[in-house]
Short mmCIF file of C-alpha atoms in Angstrom, two decimals:
data_model
loop_
_atom_site.label_atom_id
_atom_site.label_comp_id
_atom_site.label_asym_id
_atom_site.label_seq_id
_atom_site.Cartn_x
_atom_site.Cartn_y
_atom_site.Cartn_z
CA UNK F 1 128.12 120.48 114.69
CA UNK F 2 130.93 120.71 112.14
CA UNK F 3 130.40 120.09 108.43
CA UNK F 4 132.50 116.92 108.71
CA UNK F 5 130.11 115.44 111.28
CA UNK F 6 126.96 116.05 109.26
CA UNK F 7 125.30 113.47 107.00
CA UNK F 8 125.43 114.48 103.35
CA UNK F 9 122.01 114.17 101.69
CA UNK F 10 121.91 114.54 97.90
CA UNK F 11 118.46 115.59 96.72
CA UNK F 12 117.80 114.89 93.04
CA UNK F 13 115.98 117.95 91.71
CA UNK F 14 116.30 120.00 94.89
CA UNK F 15 114.18 123.12 94.45
CA UNK F 16 113.93 126.39 96.34
CA UNK F 17 110.32 125.76 97.42
CA UNK F 18 111.13 122.49 99.21
CA UNK F 19 114.44 123.41 100.86
CA UNK F 20 112.85 125.18 103.89
CA UNK F 21 110.58 122.18 104.47
CA UNK F 22 113.50 119.76 104.27
CA UNK F 23 115.33 121.90 106.80
CA UNK F 24 112.32 121.64 109.15
CA UNK F 25 112.56 117.86 109.67
CA UNK F 26 113.59 116.51 113.09
CA UNK F 27 117.37 116.35 113.34
CA UNK F 28 117.91 118.63 110.34
CA UNK F 29 120.83 120.28 112.13
CA UNK F 30 122.80 117.05 111.58
CA UNK F 31 122.04 116.95 107.84
CA UNK F 32 123.67 118.80 104.95
CA UNK F 33 121.48 119.04 101.84
CA UNK F 34 123.08 119.12 98.39
CA UNK F 35 121.23 119.68 95.12
CA UNK F 36 121.83 117.03 92.47
CA UNK F 37 120.69 118.34 89.05
CA UNK F 38 118.01 120.98 88.58
CA UNK F 39 114.33 120.37 87.90
CA UNK F 40 114.88 121.91 84.44
CA UNK F 41 117.68 119.46 83.63
CA UNK F 42 115.43 116.60 84.70
CA UNK F 43 112.11 117.51 83.08
CA UNK F 44 112.48 120.07 80.28
CA UNK F 45 112.19 118.67 76.77
CA UNK F 46 112.99 115.05 75.98
CA UNK F 47 115.38 113.88 78.67
CA UNK F 48 118.41 111.74 77.75
CA UNK F 49 118.68 109.29 80.65
CA UNK F 50 122.30 108.25 79.96
CA UNK F 51 123.38 111.91 79.86
CA UNK F 52 121.44 112.78 83.02
CA UNK F 53 123.02 109.83 84.85
CA UNK F 54 126.49 110.93 83.72
CA UNK F 55 125.86 114.48 84.96
CA UNK F 56 124.80 113.16 88.36
CA UNK F 57 127.80 110.85 88.58
CA UNK F 58 130.18 113.71 87.80
CA UNK F 59 128.76 115.71 90.71
CA UNK F 60 128.90 112.77 93.14
CA UNK F 61 132.39 111.67 92.06
CA UNK F 62 133.74 115.20 92.52
CA UNK F 63 132.24 115.56 96.01
CA UNK F 64 134.87 115.68 98.74
CA UNK F 65 133.00 113.83 101.47
CA UNK F 66 130.71 110.90 102.16
CA UNK F 67 127.57 110.32 100.12
CA UNK F 68 125.23 109.22 102.92
CA UNK F 69 121.88 109.32 101.10
CA UNK F 70 120.42 109.99 97.67
CA UNK F 71 116.74 110.95 97.71
CA UNK F 72 114.07 112.57 95.54
CA UNK F 73 110.40 113.56 95.64
CA UNK F 74 109.62 114.06 91.92
CA UNK F 75 108.23 111.67 89.30
CA UNK F 76 110.26 110.13 86.47
CA UNK F 77 113.15 110.47 85.87
CA UNK F 78 113.95 111.45 89.48
CA UNK F 79 112.12 108.41 90.89
CA UNK F 80 114.21 106.04 88.78
CA UNK F 81 117.51 107.90 89.20
CA UNK F 82 117.38 107.41 92.98
CA UNK F 83 117.67 103.57 92.87
CA UNK F 84 120.07 103.62 89.90
CA UNK F 85 122.44 106.00 91.69
CA UNK F 86 121.77 104.30 95.02
CA UNK F 87 123.03 100.98 93.67
CA UNK F 88 126.18 102.61 92.28
CA UNK F 89 127.01 104.63 95.40
CA UNK F 90 125.83 102.20 98.08
CA UNK F 91 122.94 104.24 99.45
CA UNK F 92 119.66 102.80 100.72
CA UNK F 93 116.72 102.75 98.27
CA UNK F 94 113.95 100.53 97.00
CA UNK F 95 114.65 98.50 93.85
CA UNK F 96 114.44 99.94 90.35
CA UNK F 97 111.95 97.19 89.42
CA UNK F 98 109.57 98.20 92.22
CA UNK F 99 109.67 101.82 91.01
CA UNK F 100 108.87 100.83 87.44
CA UNK F 101 106.00 98.58 88.59
CA UNK F 102 104.42 101.68 90.10
CA UNK F 103 105.16 104.21 87.36
CA UNK F 104 104.40 102.18 84.23
CA UNK F 105 100.63 102.51 84.36
CA UNK F 106 99.92 99.33 82.40
CA UNK F 107 102.39 97.12 84.30
CA UNK F 108 101.14 98.60 87.55
CA UNK F 109 97.55 97.62 86.72
CA UNK F 110 98.69 94.08 85.86
CA UNK F 111 100.33 93.77 89.29
CA UNK F 112 97.48 95.42 91.18
CA UNK F 113 94.80 93.07 89.87
CA UNK F 114 96.74 90.08 91.26
CA UNK F 115 95.88 91.20 94.81
CA UNK F 116 92.75 93.38 94.55
CA UNK F 117 89.64 93.95 92.45
CA UNK F 118 89.41 97.59 93.57
CA UNK F 119 90.30 98.75 90.05
CA UNK F 120 88.56 100.22 87.00
CA UNK F 121 88.36 98.19 83.81
CA UNK F 122 91.37 99.01 81.63
CA UNK F 123 93.06 98.09 78.36
CA UNK F 124 95.88 99.06 76.02
CA UNK F 125 95.21 101.40 73.10
CA UNK F 126 96.75 100.52 69.75
CA UNK F 127 98.21 103.90 68.76
CA UNK F 128 99.57 102.42 65.51
CA UNK F 129 96.05 101.74 64.20
CA UNK F 130 94.20 104.43 62.25
CA UNK F 131 91.81 105.04 63.84
CA UNK F 132 92.75 103.26 67.10
CA UNK F 133 89.92 101.00 68.32
CA UNK F 134 88.40 101.28 71.77
CA UNK F 135 89.74 98.34 73.85
CA UNK F 136 87.29 95.45 74.17
CA UNK F 137 84.98 95.51 77.17
CA UNK F 138 85.47 99.20 78.04
CA UNK F 139 82.62 101.70 78.21
CA UNK F 140 82.54 105.49 77.99
CA UNK F 141 83.30 107.77 79.74
CA UNK F 142 86.95 106.83 80.10
CA UNK F 143 90.43 108.27 80.46
CA UNK F 144 93.28 107.93 77.99
CA UNK F 145 96.78 108.38 79.34
CA UNK F 146 100.36 107.42 78.42
CA UNK F 147 102.10 104.70 80.43
CA UNK F 148 104.12 107.52 81.96
CA UNK F 149 103.67 111.29 82.08
CA UNK F 150 104.42 114.42 84.12
CA UNK F 151 101.59 116.02 86.17
CA UNK F 152 98.74 114.48 84.13
CA UNK F 153 100.30 115.75 80.89
CA UNK F 154 98.59 114.08 77.87
CA UNK F 155 95.83 112.61 80.06
CA UNK F 156 92.38 113.11 78.56
CA UNK F 157 88.87 112.37 79.73
CA UNK F 158 86.75 111.22 76.76
CA UNK F 159 83.00 110.54 76.51
CA UNK F 160 82.63 109.16 72.98
CA UNK F 161 84.58 107.69 70.04
CA UNK F 162 85.22 111.08 68.43
CA UNK F 163 86.90 112.40 71.59
CA UNK F 164 88.70 109.05 71.95
CA UNK F 165 90.25 109.38 68.47
CA UNK F 166 91.23 113.01 69.02
CA UNK F 167 92.88 112.24 72.38
CA UNK F 168 94.70 109.21 70.94
CA UNK F 169 96.09 111.38 68.14
CA UNK F 170 97.45 113.95 70.63
CA UNK F 171 98.99 111.22 72.78
CA UNK F 172 100.56 109.59 69.71
CA UNK F 173 102.11 112.95 68.81
CA UNK F 174 103.61 113.65 72.24
CA UNK F 175 104.19 110.28 73.88
CA UNK F 176 107.86 109.96 72.89
CA UNK F 177 109.03 112.85 75.08
CA UNK F 178 108.75 110.72 78.20
CA UNK F 179 108.13 107.29 76.69
CA UNK F 180 111.41 107.05 74.80
CA UNK F 181 113.67 107.75 77.81
CA UNK F 182 111.47 105.45 79.92
CA UNK F 183 112.35 102.59 77.57
CA UNK F 184 115.98 103.02 78.63
CA UNK F 185 114.82 102.13 82.16
CA UNK F 186 112.69 99.18 81.02
CA UNK F 187 115.80 97.67 79.42
CA UNK F 188 117.39 97.48 82.89
CA UNK F 189 114.72 95.38 84.63
CA UNK F 190 113.38 91.85 84.16
CA UNK F 191 109.94 92.07 82.59
CA UNK F 192 107.17 89.45 83.02
CA UNK F 193 105.48 87.79 80.02
CA UNK F 194 102.56 90.24 80.34
CA UNK F 195 104.96 93.03 79.38
CA UNK F 196 106.33 91.40 76.19
CA UNK F 197 106.26 93.97 73.41
CA UNK F 198 104.55 96.65 75.54
CA UNK F 199 107.46 99.11 75.88
CA UNK F 200 107.34 102.64 77.28
CA UNK F 201 105.34 104.34 74.53
CA UNK F 202 102.05 102.65 75.31
CA UNK F 203 98.68 104.29 75.90
CA UNK F 204 96.25 103.04 78.53
CA UNK F 205 92.47 103.42 78.50
CA UNK F 206 90.56 103.15 81.78
CA UNK F 207 86.89 103.54 82.57
CA UNK F 208 86.28 106.80 84.43
CA UNK F 209 85.95 106.60 88.20
CA UNK F 210 83.45 108.62 90.20
CA UNK F 211 83.18 109.79 93.76
CA UNK F 212 85.59 111.42 96.19
CA UNK F 213 89.26 111.41 95.34
CA UNK F 214 91.56 110.54 98.21
CA UNK F 215 95.31 109.91 98.62
CA UNK F 216 97.06 107.58 101.04
CA UNK F 217 100.68 108.23 102.04
CA UNK F 218 103.01 105.75 103.67
CA UNK F 219 106.31 103.91 103.60
CA UNK F 220 107.80 100.43 103.79
CA UNK F 221 110.48 99.65 106.38
CA UNK F 222 111.90 96.15 106.77
CA UNK F 223 108.99 94.68 104.85
CA UNK F 224 106.27 96.34 106.94
CA UNK F 225 103.91 98.74 105.15
CA UNK F 226 102.96 101.75 107.28
CA UNK F 227 100.31 104.28 106.26
CA UNK F 228 100.80 107.60 108.05
CA UNK F 229 98.21 109.83 106.40
CA UNK F 230 95.04 109.98 104.31
CA UNK F 231 94.11 113.15 102.42
CA UNK F 232 91.05 114.32 100.46
CA UNK F 233 91.50 115.80 96.98
CA UNK F 234 88.77 118.23 95.94
CA UNK F 235 88.33 119.29 92.30
CA UNK F 236 87.15 122.59 90.87
CA UNK F 237 83.39 122.38 90.16
CA UNK F 238 82.64 120.55 86.89
CA UNK F 239 86.36 120.02 86.26
CA UNK F 240 88.88 117.17 86.64
CA UNK F 241 91.49 119.65 87.99
CA UNK F 242 92.45 119.76 91.66
CA UNK F 243 91.24 122.74 93.67
CA UNK F 244 92.92 121.55 96.86
CA UNK F 245 94.41 118.65 98.80
CA UNK F 246 93.13 118.60 102.38
CA UNK F 247 94.53 116.81 105.44
CA UNK F 248 93.33 114.89 107.34
CA UNK F 249 90.65 113.12 105.32
CA UNK F 250 87.01 113.50 106.37
CA UNK F 251 86.06 109.98 105.17
CA UNK F 252 84.48 107.54 107.68
CA UNK F 253 87.05 105.49 109.65
CA UNK F 254 85.86 102.21 108.14
CA UNK F 255 86.53 103.54 104.62
CA UNK F 256 89.98 104.74 105.61
CA UNK F 257 90.70 101.28 107.02
CA UNK F 258 89.66 99.74 103.68
CA UNK F 259 92.01 102.09 101.82
CA UNK F 260 94.87 101.13 104.12
CA UNK F 261 94.19 97.42 103.59
CA UNK F 262 94.28 97.67 99.79
CA UNK F 263 97.42 99.81 100.00
CA UNK F 264 99.27 97.28 102.14
CA UNK F 265 98.40 94.40 99.80
CA UNK F 266 99.42 96.27 96.66
CA UNK F 267 102.69 97.70 97.98
CA UNK F 268 103.68 94.27 99.34
CA UNK F 269 102.94 92.70 95.93
CA UNK F 270 105.09 95.30 94.17
CA UNK F 271 108.05 94.55 96.45
CA UNK F 272 108.53 98.08 97.70
CA UNK F 273 111.11 98.60 100.48
CA UNK F 274 112.91 101.40 102.34
CA UNK F 275 111.00 104.20 100.60
CA UNK F 276 107.88 106.38 100.73
CA UNK F 277 104.83 106.14 98.46
CA UNK F 278 101.54 107.85 97.69
CA UNK F 279 98.51 105.95 96.36
CA UNK F 280 95.52 107.75 94.85
CA UNK F 281 91.96 106.37 95.08
CA UNK F 282 88.34 107.18 94.38
CA UNK F 283 85.70 106.48 97.02
CA UNK F 284 82.09 106.24 95.82
CA UNK F 285 79.71 107.10 98.70
CA UNK F 286 76.74 105.55 96.84
CA UNK F 287 78.29 102.10 96.47
CA UNK F 288 80.73 102.28 99.40
CA UNK F 289 83.42 101.06 97.00
CA UNK F 290 87.02 102.21 96.68
CA UNK F 291 88.97 102.08 93.41
CA UNK F 292 92.71 102.51 93.03
CA UNK F 293 93.64 105.27 90.59
CA UNK F 294 97.46 105.18 90.57
CA UNK F 295 100.56 104.53 92.64
CA UNK F 296 103.33 107.10 93.00
CA UNK F 297 106.63 105.57 94.16
CA UNK F 298 107.42 108.62 96.29
CA UNK F 299 105.68 110.72 98.89
CA UNK F 300 104.05 113.88 97.58
CA UNK F 301 106.13 117.01 98.06
CA UNK F 302 102.80 118.83 97.56
CA UNK F 303 101.72 117.54 100.97
CA UNK F 304 104.87 118.40 102.96
CA UNK F 305 103.49 121.59 104.50
CA UNK F 306 100.16 119.92 105.26
CA UNK F 307 101.79 117.30 107.46
CA UNK F 308 103.94 119.98 109.05
CA UNK F 309 100.88 122.12 109.85
CA UNK F 310 98.84 119.24 111.34
CA UNK F 311 101.36 116.70 112.66
CA UNK F 312 104.31 118.98 113.36
CA UNK F 313 106.64 117.18 110.94
CA UNK F 314 106.75 117.41 107.12
CA UNK F 315 106.48 114.11 105.24
CA UNK F 316 110.02 114.67 103.91
CA UNK F 317 111.05 113.27 107.30
CA UNK F 318 109.91 109.77 106.33
CA UNK F 319 111.95 109.86 103.10
CA UNK F 320 115.10 111.01 104.89
CA UNK F 321 114.80 108.61 107.83
CA UNK F 322 114.36 105.60 105.54
CA UNK F 323 117.32 106.66 103.38
CA UNK F 324 119.44 106.74 106.53
CA UNK F 325 118.18 103.32 107.67
CA UNK F 326 115.79 104.22 110.47
CA UNK F 327 112.03 103.90 111.00
CA UNK F 328 110.45 107.36 110.62
CA UNK F 329 107.79 106.82 113.32
CA UNK F 330 105.75 109.73 111.97
CA UNK F 331 103.91 111.70 114.70
CA UNK F 332 100.22 112.65 114.56
CA UNK F 333 98.37 115.77 115.72
CA UNK F 334 101.41 117.62 117.08
CA UNK F 335 101.19 120.59 114.71
CA UNK F 336 99.73 124.05 115.17
CA UNK F 337 96.52 123.43 113.18
CA UNK F 338 93.68 120.90 113.14
CA UNK F 339 93.45 120.91 109.32
CA UNK F 340 95.56 122.02 106.37
CA UNK F 341 95.20 122.36 102.60
CA UNK F 342 97.25 122.94 99.49
CA UNK F 343 95.23 125.06 97.05
CA UNK F 344 95.80 125.25 93.30
CA UNK F 345 94.98 128.73 92.06
CA UNK F 346 94.29 128.00 88.37
CA UNK F 347 93.38 129.84 85.21
CA UNK F 348 91.32 127.97 82.61
CA UNK F 349 92.18 130.02 79.50
CA UNK F 350 95.49 131.20 78.09
CA UNK F 351 96.72 134.65 79.07
CA UNK F 352 99.65 136.85 80.01
CA UNK F 353 100.47 137.23 83.70
CA UNK F 354 100.67 140.77 85.08
CA UNK F 355 101.30 142.36 88.48
CA UNK F 356 103.26 139.42 89.88
CA UNK F 357 104.00 140.16 93.55
CA UNK F 358 107.62 140.53 94.66
CA UNK F 359 109.31 138.32 97.25
CA UNK F 360 108.79 141.16 99.75
CA UNK F 361 105.07 141.28 98.90
CA UNK F 362 104.70 137.55 99.45
CA UNK F 363 106.60 137.70 102.74
CA UNK F 364 104.23 140.45 103.91
CA UNK F 365 101.14 138.40 102.93
CA UNK F 366 102.49 135.39 104.83
CA UNK F 367 103.10 137.56 107.92
CA UNK F 368 99.62 139.08 107.80
CA UNK F 369 97.89 135.71 107.25
CA UNK F 370 99.20 133.23 109.86
CA UNK F 371 99.26 129.67 108.58
CA UNK F 372 99.66 130.71 104.94
CA UNK F 373 102.52 130.01 102.54
CA UNK F 374 102.49 131.07 98.88
CA UNK F 375 104.40 130.02 95.77
CA UNK F 376 103.58 132.00 92.60
CA UNK F 377 104.47 129.98 89.49
CA UNK F 378 104.62 132.27 86.40
CA UNK F 379 106.89 135.27 86.06
CA UNK F 380 105.83 138.79 85.08
CA UNK F 381 104.77 138.88 81.42
CA UNK F 382 104.82 135.10 80.98
CA UNK F 383 102.29 133.43 78.69
CA UNK F 384 100.44 130.73 80.60
CA UNK F 385 100.66 128.26 77.70
CA UNK F 386 104.47 128.48 77.96
CA UNK F 387 104.45 127.05 81.50
CA UNK F 388 105.94 123.52 81.64
CA UNK F 389 104.25 120.38 83.04
CA UNK F 390 100.64 121.61 83.01
CA UNK F 391 97.59 119.36 82.74
CA UNK F 392 95.40 119.29 79.63
CA UNK F 393 92.70 121.59 81.02
CA UNK F 394 94.18 124.45 83.05
CA UNK F 395 97.24 126.46 84.07
CA UNK F 396 98.58 126.62 87.63
CA UNK F 397 99.08 130.24 88.65
CA UNK F 398 99.95 129.78 92.35
CA UNK F 399 100.14 127.16 95.08
CA UNK F 400 98.72 128.38 98.37
CA UNK F 401 99.17 126.41 101.61
CA UNK F 402 96.82 127.10 104.51
CA UNK F 403 96.55 125.77 108.05
CA UNK F 404 93.40 126.37 110.05
CA UNK F 405 90.83 125.25 112.58
CA UNK F 406 88.36 123.83 110.04
CA UNK F 407 87.40 123.90 106.34
CA UNK F 408 85.78 127.32 106.65
CA UNK F 409 89.00 128.74 108.10
CA UNK F 410 91.06 127.17 105.29
CA UNK F 411 88.81 128.70 102.61
CA UNK F 412 88.78 132.12 104.26
CA UNK F 413 92.58 132.20 104.27
CA UNK F 414 92.75 131.05 100.64
CA UNK F 415 90.30 133.73 99.49
CA UNK F 416 92.15 136.41 101.44
CA UNK F 417 95.46 135.31 99.97
CA UNK F 418 94.19 135.35 96.35
CA UNK F 419 92.86 138.87 96.87
CA UNK F 420 96.12 140.02 98.45
CA UNK F 421 98.27 138.61 95.63
CA UNK F 422 96.62 140.94 93.12
CA UNK F 423 97.59 138.84 90.10
CA UNK F 424 96.05 139.87 86.78
CA UNK F 425 95.78 137.75 83.64
CA UNK F 426 95.47 139.68 80.35
CA UNK F 427 94.29 138.24 77.05
CA UNK F 428 97.19 136.95 74.89
CA UNK F 429 98.63 139.78 72.82
CA UNK F 430 97.24 142.46 75.13
CA UNK F 431 99.92 144.80 76.41
CA UNK F 432 100.35 145.88 80.04
CA UNK F 433 97.85 148.47 81.23
CA UNK F 434 99.21 151.90 82.06
#
């Protein structure tokens, strides 16, 4: 097929790790992928939305060909750029308002409670007060988080008023980095009375949820909400940080059906259309209750390999099909493995990374361990605390994808991969060993 016959897909924040997975979707030979801005341009420092939009427009305007789709699989600002650019260039996307109703954590809660009670108690935190009071009716333990953030940045679990005040102070100090550019987006949508005076630099407090964390992925096509996968999220012991995402979920079928029902009601209420989503929940086995944690107005690129391993098609397929106006009709159980997982190899103290494997080393590990793919995050000699977009409790050292026959097989491959990588973390200030 000639280049002129291919559909031109512009991927906002196209990264090297996701390109092979995008190229593995059905019909990829008829698609030409083009990067539109780098992840660094989109997430490093305080992003200027008007400048980012201008940069994207310059690339699109200079392109000598058709712009057939504009897509993205990252959080703000990518999620909001897709509908903004889609409206200007005539590509198919959900509305900007529906994206903001998902990403603004307070507005999202306001919309969710109109169709479900599967929510924690929540309230706004007055960051201008000194000290900020705990919202009425909320009990510890709870979570404090900005209305919008990257990868759980500035999200804190707190168990008493002292920790509450400390977390609120840190959020107050750092909230503008994402909150200020987000206000540029809020100015472009019609806000309900409940959002009067709220803005983008608002902090939300929510009572802590307990149980098993689970994610639901799906899409909306011509008004119909389809859920194509449910995944378990397992934390490190005694930590709020993910150890792995595992597909498919091991929850009972009746609980999965309940998750799907809540998801359909909420996504319909939000007015989502022609796009993918991921909704995170907690399921409490003791009470048999589910509680909605948050809505992401995009599928999770973290799960792409998992769907490819188990179903034979990465979830990027749904995003691309919808952007081109067709129903994805995601397959099930056509992959090479019964189960799959994305593991987060983390370090819980600061340090300097040593003995980072080369690309050749990683290729060898992947050959020797079938069903394994590795992405090492830091570079040789990098200080972990200098890594961008980390959560408040740990540092991500590597992402390890495994496909296997069962959970035991997944863990065996993960352990073997960690050993083979040979990464070493030295204390800060400690020089390389000879």
